[in-house]
Amino acid sequence: VNFNGNVNSTDTTGVIDFAGQTGTVVLGDNFNIGGAVDNTGAAGNGTLSLLSAGASTSTIGGNVGATAALNTISIDGNGTDTFSGTVNANTIRFTAAGTVNFAQSVISDGIDFNGLAGVSNFATGANFAGDIIDSTGGNFGTVNFAGNSNVTAVGAETGSLGTPGFGIAAVNINGGGGTTVAVAGTIVATNIGF
């Protein structure tokens, strides 16, 4: 399903429900989803593709994967995508050098920058469960934390910001003095900034 316009609903079960099916929803450049994107069926189903490009922005207003995890969130444009709610997806994959803002906590087996200079921004208190890597081994991708956050293990993932052989470009802790970002696993990054 391709949406080339804003999608809004007051349905508390979500604007979009993959219901355990392997479908794909594509959100066009500079458009928004006003509510949730859910999967009320078996976990690991459904793909959300975001096409924001350049100076364009898109916002997902509700929680994503609140009932069960989506399979993939694909960052397919070089614009900015903002998730206002919690996010639960097996994989968050960059296919373009976009920017993703997470206002609340995220669970994912992995965020994969995939050899691209993408950016993942975590708001204060937005935690991440999983690993963040560049699967190409090229040390691409930047992770910014606005304040206190935790990076924890989930399943087979160790709660790492870069892993040996799959490091990222930068980890930045931007909250100033007293900010704590607790990382359960490794940090493998070309630059770590405070």
PDB file of C-alpha atoms in Angstrom:
ATOM      1  CA  VAL A   1       0.000   0.000   0.000  1.00  0.00           C
ATOM      2  CA  ASN A   2       1.391   3.405  -0.998  1.00  0.00           C
ATOM      3  CA  PHE A   3       0.287   6.532   0.850  1.00  0.00           C
ATOM      4  CA  ASN A   4       1.016   9.807  -0.935  1.00  0.00           C
ATOM      5  CA  GLY A   5      -0.857  11.886   1.604  1.00  0.00           C
ATOM      6  CA  ASN A   6      -1.394  12.166   5.341  1.00  0.00           C
ATOM      7  CA  VAL A   7      -3.055   9.253   7.134  1.00  0.00           C
ATOM      8  CA  ASN A   8      -5.143  10.094  10.195  1.00  0.00           C
ATOM      9  CA  SER A   9      -7.479   8.138  12.426  1.00  0.00           C
ATOM     10  CA  THR A  10      -8.890   8.122  15.952  1.00  0.00           C
ATOM     11  CA  ASP A  11      -8.977   4.305  15.943  1.00  0.00           C
ATOM     12  CA  THR A  12      -7.150   3.281  19.146  1.00  0.00           C
ATOM     13  CA  THR A  13      -6.056  -0.022  17.565  1.00  0.00           C
ATOM     14  CA  GLY A  14      -3.979   1.934  15.069  1.00  0.00           C
ATOM     15  CA  VAL A  15      -4.305   3.542  11.699  1.00  0.00           C
ATOM     16  CA  ILE A  16      -2.520   0.580  10.145  1.00  0.00           C
ATOM     17  CA  ASP A  17      -2.556  -3.045  11.352  1.00  0.00           C
ATOM     18  CA  PHE A  18      -0.429  -5.642   9.546  1.00  0.00           C
ATOM     19  CA  ALA A  19      -2.352  -8.353  11.470  1.00  0.00           C
ATOM     20  CA  GLY A  20       0.447 -10.892  11.042  1.00  0.00           C
ATOM     21  CA  GLN A  21       0.701 -10.406   7.276  1.00  0.00           C
ATOM     22  CA  THR A  22       3.903  -9.765   5.313  1.00  0.00           C
ATOM     23  CA  GLY A  23       2.670  -6.618   3.573  1.00  0.00           C
ATOM     24  CA  THR A  24       4.476  -3.338   3.001  1.00  0.00           C
ATOM     25  CA  VAL A  25       3.220   0.177   3.677  1.00  0.00           C
ATOM     26  CA  VAL A  26       5.082   2.963   1.859  1.00  0.00           C
ATOM     27  CA  LEU A  27       4.709   6.501   3.212  1.00  0.00           C
ATOM     28  CA  GLY A  28       5.445   9.100   0.562  1.00  0.00           C
ATOM     29  CA  ASP A  29       7.788  12.050   0.870  1.00  0.00           C
ATOM     30  CA  ASN A  30       6.727  14.734   3.371  1.00  0.00           C
ATOM     31  CA  PHE A  31       3.590  12.948   4.611  1.00  0.00           C
ATOM     32  CA  ASN A  32       2.545  11.769   8.071  1.00  0.00           C
ATOM     33  CA  ILE A  33       0.718   8.962   9.823  1.00  0.00           C
ATOM     34  CA  GLY A  34      -1.360  10.477  12.608  1.00  0.00           C
ATOM     35  CA  GLY A  35      -1.851   7.336  14.691  1.00  0.00           C
ATOM     36  CA  ALA A  36      -0.281   3.964  15.381  1.00  0.00           C
ATOM     37  CA  VAL A  37       1.179   1.321  13.104  1.00  0.00           C
ATOM     38  CA  ASP A  38       0.553  -2.061  14.712  1.00  0.00           C
ATOM     39  CA  ASN A  39       0.851  -5.781  14.105  1.00  0.00           C
ATOM     40  CA  THR A  40      -1.817  -7.693  16.027  1.00  0.00           C
ATOM     41  CA  GLY A  41      -0.782 -11.028  14.490  1.00  0.00           C
ATOM     42  CA  ALA A  42       2.388 -13.097  14.711  1.00  0.00           C
ATOM     43  CA  ALA A  43       5.486 -11.077  15.558  1.00  0.00           C
ATOM     44  CA  GLY A  44       7.929 -10.161  12.813  1.00  0.00           C
ATOM     45  CA  ASN A  45       5.434  -9.285  10.098  1.00  0.00           C
ATOM     46  CA  GLY A  46       4.947  -6.080   8.140  1.00  0.00           C
ATOM     47  CA  THR A  47       7.322  -3.561   6.583  1.00  0.00           C
ATOM     48  CA  LEU A  48       7.068   0.218   6.923  1.00  0.00           C
ATOM     49  CA  SER A  49       8.972   2.160   4.246  1.00  0.00           C
ATOM     50  CA  LEU A  50       9.579   5.899   4.716  1.00  0.00           C
ATOM     51  CA  LEU A  51      10.454   8.047   1.701  1.00  0.00           C
ATOM     52  CA  SER A  52      11.115  11.502   3.193  1.00  0.00           C
ATOM     53  CA  ALA A  53      13.730  13.260   1.077  1.00  0.00           C
ATOM     54  CA  GLY A  54      15.975  16.286   1.448  1.00  0.00           C
ATOM     55  CA  ALA A  55      14.457  18.958   3.694  1.00  0.00           C
ATOM     56  CA  SER A  56      11.188  17.013   3.984  1.00  0.00           C
ATOM     57  CA  THR A  57       9.937  15.477   7.213  1.00  0.00           C
ATOM     58  CA  SER A  58       7.482  12.733   8.087  1.00  0.00           C
ATOM     59  CA  THR A  59       6.029  11.901  11.493  1.00  0.00           C
ATOM     60  CA  ILE A  60       4.529   8.675  12.814  1.00  0.00           C
ATOM     61  CA  GLY A  61       2.267   9.966  15.559  1.00  0.00           C
ATOM     62  CA  GLY A  62       1.503   6.771  17.483  1.00  0.00           C
ATOM     63  CA  ASN A  63       3.284   3.677  18.709  1.00  0.00           C
ATOM     64  CA  VAL A  64       4.744   1.251  16.184  1.00  0.00           C
ATOM     65  CA  GLY A  65       4.519  -2.485  16.846  1.00  0.00           C
ATOM     66  CA  ALA A  66       2.879  -2.098  20.247  1.00  0.00           C
ATOM     67  CA  THR A  67       1.161  -5.511  20.139  1.00  0.00           C
ATOM     68  CA  ALA A  68       3.881  -7.434  18.265  1.00  0.00           C
ATOM     69  CA  ALA A  69       7.013  -6.410  16.398  1.00  0.00           C
ATOM     70  CA  LEU A  70       6.991  -5.391  12.759  1.00  0.00           C
ATOM     71  CA  ASN A  71       9.530  -7.110  10.524  1.00  0.00           C
ATOM     72  CA  THR A  72      11.271  -4.042   9.095  1.00  0.00           C
ATOM     73  CA  ILE A  73      11.258  -0.269   9.199  1.00  0.00           C
ATOM     74  CA  SER A  74      13.121   0.886   6.104  1.00  0.00           C
ATOM     75  CA  ILE A  75      14.557   4.404   5.937  1.00  0.00           C
ATOM     76  CA  ASP A  76      14.356   4.857   2.167  1.00  0.00           C
ATOM     77  CA  GLY A  77      14.838   8.633   1.853  1.00  0.00           C
ATOM     78  CA  ASN A  78      17.455  11.154   2.924  1.00  0.00           C
ATOM     79  CA  GLY A  79      14.980  13.400   4.753  1.00  0.00           C
ATOM     80  CA  THR A  80      13.901  13.270   8.407  1.00  0.00           C
ATOM     81  CA  ASP A  81      11.498  10.792   9.989  1.00  0.00           C
ATOM     82  CA  THR A  82      10.178  11.240  13.529  1.00  0.00           C
ATOM     83  CA  PHE A  83       8.603   8.528  15.661  1.00  0.00           C
ATOM     84  CA  SER A  84       6.521  10.139  18.405  1.00  0.00           C
ATOM     85  CA  GLY A  85       5.716   6.867  20.178  1.00  0.00           C
ATOM     86  CA  THR A  86       7.491   3.648  21.052  1.00  0.00           C
ATOM     87  CA  VAL A  87       8.934   1.496  18.267  1.00  0.00           C
ATOM     88  CA  ASN A  88       9.201  -2.304  18.066  1.00  0.00           C
ATOM     89  CA  ALA A  89      10.572  -3.815  14.854  1.00  0.00           C
ATOM     90  CA  ASN A  90      12.939  -6.677  14.158  1.00  0.00           C
ATOM     91  CA  THR A  91      15.119  -4.509  11.921  1.00  0.00           C
ATOM     92  CA  ILE A  92      15.470  -0.784  11.289  1.00  0.00           C
ATOM     93  CA  ARG A  93      17.470  -0.485   8.087  1.00  0.00           C
ATOM     94  CA  PHE A  94      18.854   2.515   6.251  1.00  0.00           C
ATOM     95  CA  THR A  95      18.783   2.369   2.449  1.00  0.00           C
ATOM     96  CA  ALA A  96      19.421   6.136   2.249  1.00  0.00           C
ATOM     97  CA  ALA A  97      21.328   8.593   4.433  1.00  0.00           C
ATOM     98  CA  GLY A  98      18.305   9.891   6.308  1.00  0.00           C
ATOM     99  CA  THR A  99      17.765  11.095   9.861  1.00  0.00           C
ATOM    100  CA  VAL A 100      15.491   9.319  12.322  1.00  0.00           C
ATOM    101  CA  ASN A 101      14.257  10.883  15.555  1.00  0.00           C
ATOM    102  CA  PHE A 102      13.035   8.611  18.337  1.00  0.00           C
ATOM    103  CA  ALA A 103      10.997  10.404  21.001  1.00  0.00           C
ATOM    104  CA  GLN A 104      10.397   7.247  23.035  1.00  0.00           C
ATOM    105  CA  SER A 105      11.999   3.856  23.541  1.00  0.00           C
ATOM    106  CA  VAL A 106      12.891   1.449  20.745  1.00  0.00           C
ATOM    107  CA  ILE A 107      13.192  -2.344  20.663  1.00  0.00           C
ATOM    108  CA  SER A 108      14.906  -3.849  17.630  1.00  0.00           C
ATOM    109  CA  ASP A 109      17.325  -6.663  16.884  1.00  0.00           C
ATOM    110  CA  GLY A 110      19.297  -3.970  15.147  1.00  0.00           C
ATOM    111  CA  ILE A 111      19.544  -0.577  13.577  1.00  0.00           C
ATOM    112  CA  ASP A 112      21.723  -1.077  10.504  1.00  0.00           C
ATOM    113  CA  PHE A 113      23.251   1.983   8.836  1.00  0.00           C
ATOM    114  CA  ASN A 114      24.123  -0.289   5.905  1.00  0.00           C
ATOM    115  CA  GLY A 115      27.148   1.712   4.704  1.00  0.00           C
ATOM    116  CA  LEU A 116      25.276   5.035   4.729  1.00  0.00           C
ATOM    117  CA  ALA A 117      25.834   8.265   6.674  1.00  0.00           C
ATOM    118  CA  GLY A 118      22.467   8.109   8.400  1.00  0.00           C
ATOM    119  CA  VAL A 119      21.658   9.597  11.796  1.00  0.00           C
ATOM    120  CA  SER A 120      19.640   8.170  14.694  1.00  0.00           C
ATOM    121  CA  ASN A 121      18.626  10.663  17.404  1.00  0.00           C
ATOM    122  CA  PHE A 122      17.313   9.522  20.788  1.00  0.00           C
ATOM    123  CA  ALA A 123      15.421  11.978  22.992  1.00  0.00           C
ATOM    124  CA  THR A 124      16.117  12.187  26.710  1.00  0.00           C
ATOM    125  CA  GLY A 125      14.727   9.041  28.314  1.00  0.00           C
ATOM    126  CA  ALA A 126      14.365   7.199  25.012  1.00  0.00           C
ATOM    127  CA  ASN A 127      16.025   3.831  25.544  1.00  0.00           C
ATOM    128  CA  PHE A 128      17.185   1.340  22.942  1.00  0.00           C
ATOM    129  CA  ALA A 129      17.158  -2.458  23.229  1.00  0.00           C
ATOM    130  CA  GLY A 130      19.296  -4.135  20.574  1.00  0.00           C
ATOM    131  CA  ASP A 131      22.468  -3.414  18.602  1.00  0.00           C
ATOM    132  CA  ILE A 132      23.293  -0.504  16.300  1.00  0.00           C
ATOM    133  CA  ILE A 133      25.789  -1.397  13.568  1.00  0.00           C
ATOM    134  CA  ASP A 134      27.025  -0.777  10.043  1.00  0.00           C
ATOM    135  CA  SER A 135      26.724  -4.254   8.527  1.00  0.00           C
ATOM    136  CA  THR A 136      29.050  -3.311   5.649  1.00  0.00           C
ATOM    137  CA  GLY A 137      31.987  -2.819   8.014  1.00  0.00           C
ATOM    138  CA  GLY A 138      32.477   0.704   6.670  1.00  0.00           C
ATOM    139  CA  ASN A 139      31.985   2.515  10.013  1.00  0.00           C
ATOM    140  CA  PHE A 140      29.079   4.662   8.829  1.00  0.00           C
ATOM    141  CA  GLY A 141      26.238   6.131  10.845  1.00  0.00           C
ATOM    142  CA  THR A 142      25.883   8.523  13.771  1.00  0.00           C
ATOM    143  CA  VAL A 143      23.941   8.007  17.012  1.00  0.00           C
ATOM    144  CA  ASN A 144      23.049  11.042  19.136  1.00  0.00           C
ATOM    145  CA  PHE A 145      21.633  10.978  22.666  1.00  0.00           C
ATOM    146  CA  ALA A 146      19.963  14.166  23.916  1.00  0.00           C
ATOM    147  CA  GLY A 147      20.139  13.077  27.565  1.00  0.00           C
ATOM    148  CA  ASN A 148      19.953  10.045  29.830  1.00  0.00           C
ATOM    149  CA  SER A 149      19.274   6.783  28.006  1.00  0.00           C
ATOM    150  CA  ASN A 150      19.957   3.069  28.342  1.00  0.00           C
ATOM    151  CA  VAL A 151      21.158   0.708  25.616  1.00  0.00           C
ATOM    152  CA  THR A 152      20.276  -2.838  26.672  1.00  0.00           C
ATOM    153  CA  ALA A 153      20.456  -6.392  25.387  1.00  0.00           C
ATOM    154  CA  VAL A 154      17.475  -8.130  23.818  1.00  0.00           C
ATOM    155  CA  GLY A 155      17.402 -11.682  22.478  1.00  0.00           C
ATOM    156  CA  ALA A 156      20.777 -12.451  20.891  1.00  0.00           C
ATOM    157  CA  GLU A 157      21.701  -8.761  20.674  1.00  0.00           C
ATOM    158  CA  THR A 158      24.092  -7.465  23.324  1.00  0.00           C
ATOM    159  CA  GLY A 159      23.047  -3.818  23.587  1.00  0.00           C
ATOM    160  CA  SER A 160      25.975  -2.423  21.606  1.00  0.00           C
ATOM    161  CA  LEU A 161      26.745   0.751  19.707  1.00  0.00           C
ATOM    162  CA  GLY A 162      28.904  -0.812  17.028  1.00  0.00           C
ATOM    163  CA  THR A 163      30.396  -4.279  17.309  1.00  0.00           C
ATOM    164  CA  PRO A 164      33.860  -5.549  16.298  1.00  0.00           C
ATOM    165  CA  GLY A 165      34.022  -5.462  12.497  1.00  0.00           C
ATOM    166  CA  PHE A 166      30.717  -3.595  12.280  1.00  0.00           C
ATOM    167  CA  GLY A 167      31.499  -0.261  13.944  1.00  0.00           C
ATOM    168  CA  ILE A 168      29.752   3.053  13.347  1.00  0.00           C
ATOM    169  CA  ALA A 169      31.055   6.557  12.677  1.00  0.00           C
ATOM    170  CA  ALA A 170      30.085   8.409  15.841  1.00  0.00           C
ATOM    171  CA  VAL A 171      28.324   8.285  19.186  1.00  0.00           C
ATOM    172  CA  ASN A 172      27.489  11.692  20.674  1.00  0.00           C
ATOM    173  CA  ILE A 173      26.265  12.318  24.223  1.00  0.00           C
ATOM    174  CA  ASN A 174      24.698  15.775  24.036  1.00  0.00           C
ATOM    175  CA  GLY A 175      23.053  16.195  27.434  1.00  0.00           C
ATOM    176  CA  GLY A 176      25.853  18.076  29.161  1.00  0.00           C
ATOM    177  CA  GLY A 177      27.328  17.410  32.578  1.00  0.00           C
ATOM    178  CA  GLY A 178      25.717  14.640  34.576  1.00  0.00           C
ATOM    179  CA  THR A 179      24.198  12.909  31.549  1.00  0.00           C
ATOM    180  CA  THR A 180      24.381   9.116  31.677  1.00  0.00           C
ATOM    181  CA  VAL A 181      24.030   6.783  28.711  1.00  0.00           C
ATOM    182  CA  ALA A 182      24.406   3.237  30.042  1.00  0.00           C
ATOM    183  CA  VAL A 183      25.535   0.781  27.339  1.00  0.00           C
ATOM    184  CA  ALA A 184      25.294  -2.933  28.161  1.00  0.00           C
ATOM    185  CA  GLY A 185      27.498  -4.098  25.304  1.00  0.00           C
ATOM    186  CA  THR A 186      30.394  -2.707  23.300  1.00  0.00           C
ATOM    187  CA  ILE A 187      30.990   0.714  21.805  1.00  0.00           C
ATOM    188  CA  VAL A 188      32.868   0.516  18.516  1.00  0.00           C
ATOM    189  CA  ALA A 189      32.847   3.983  16.917  1.00  0.00           C
ATOM    190  CA  THR A 190      35.364   6.133  15.084  1.00  0.00           C
ATOM    191  CA  ASN A 191      34.430   9.101  17.290  1.00  0.00           C
ATOM    192  CA  ILE A 192      32.779   9.419  20.697  1.00  0.00           C
ATOM    193  CA  GLY A 193      31.705  12.945  21.569  1.00  0.00           C
ATOM    194  CA  PHE A 194      30.535  14.552  24.818  1.00  0.00           C
TER     195      PHE A 194
END
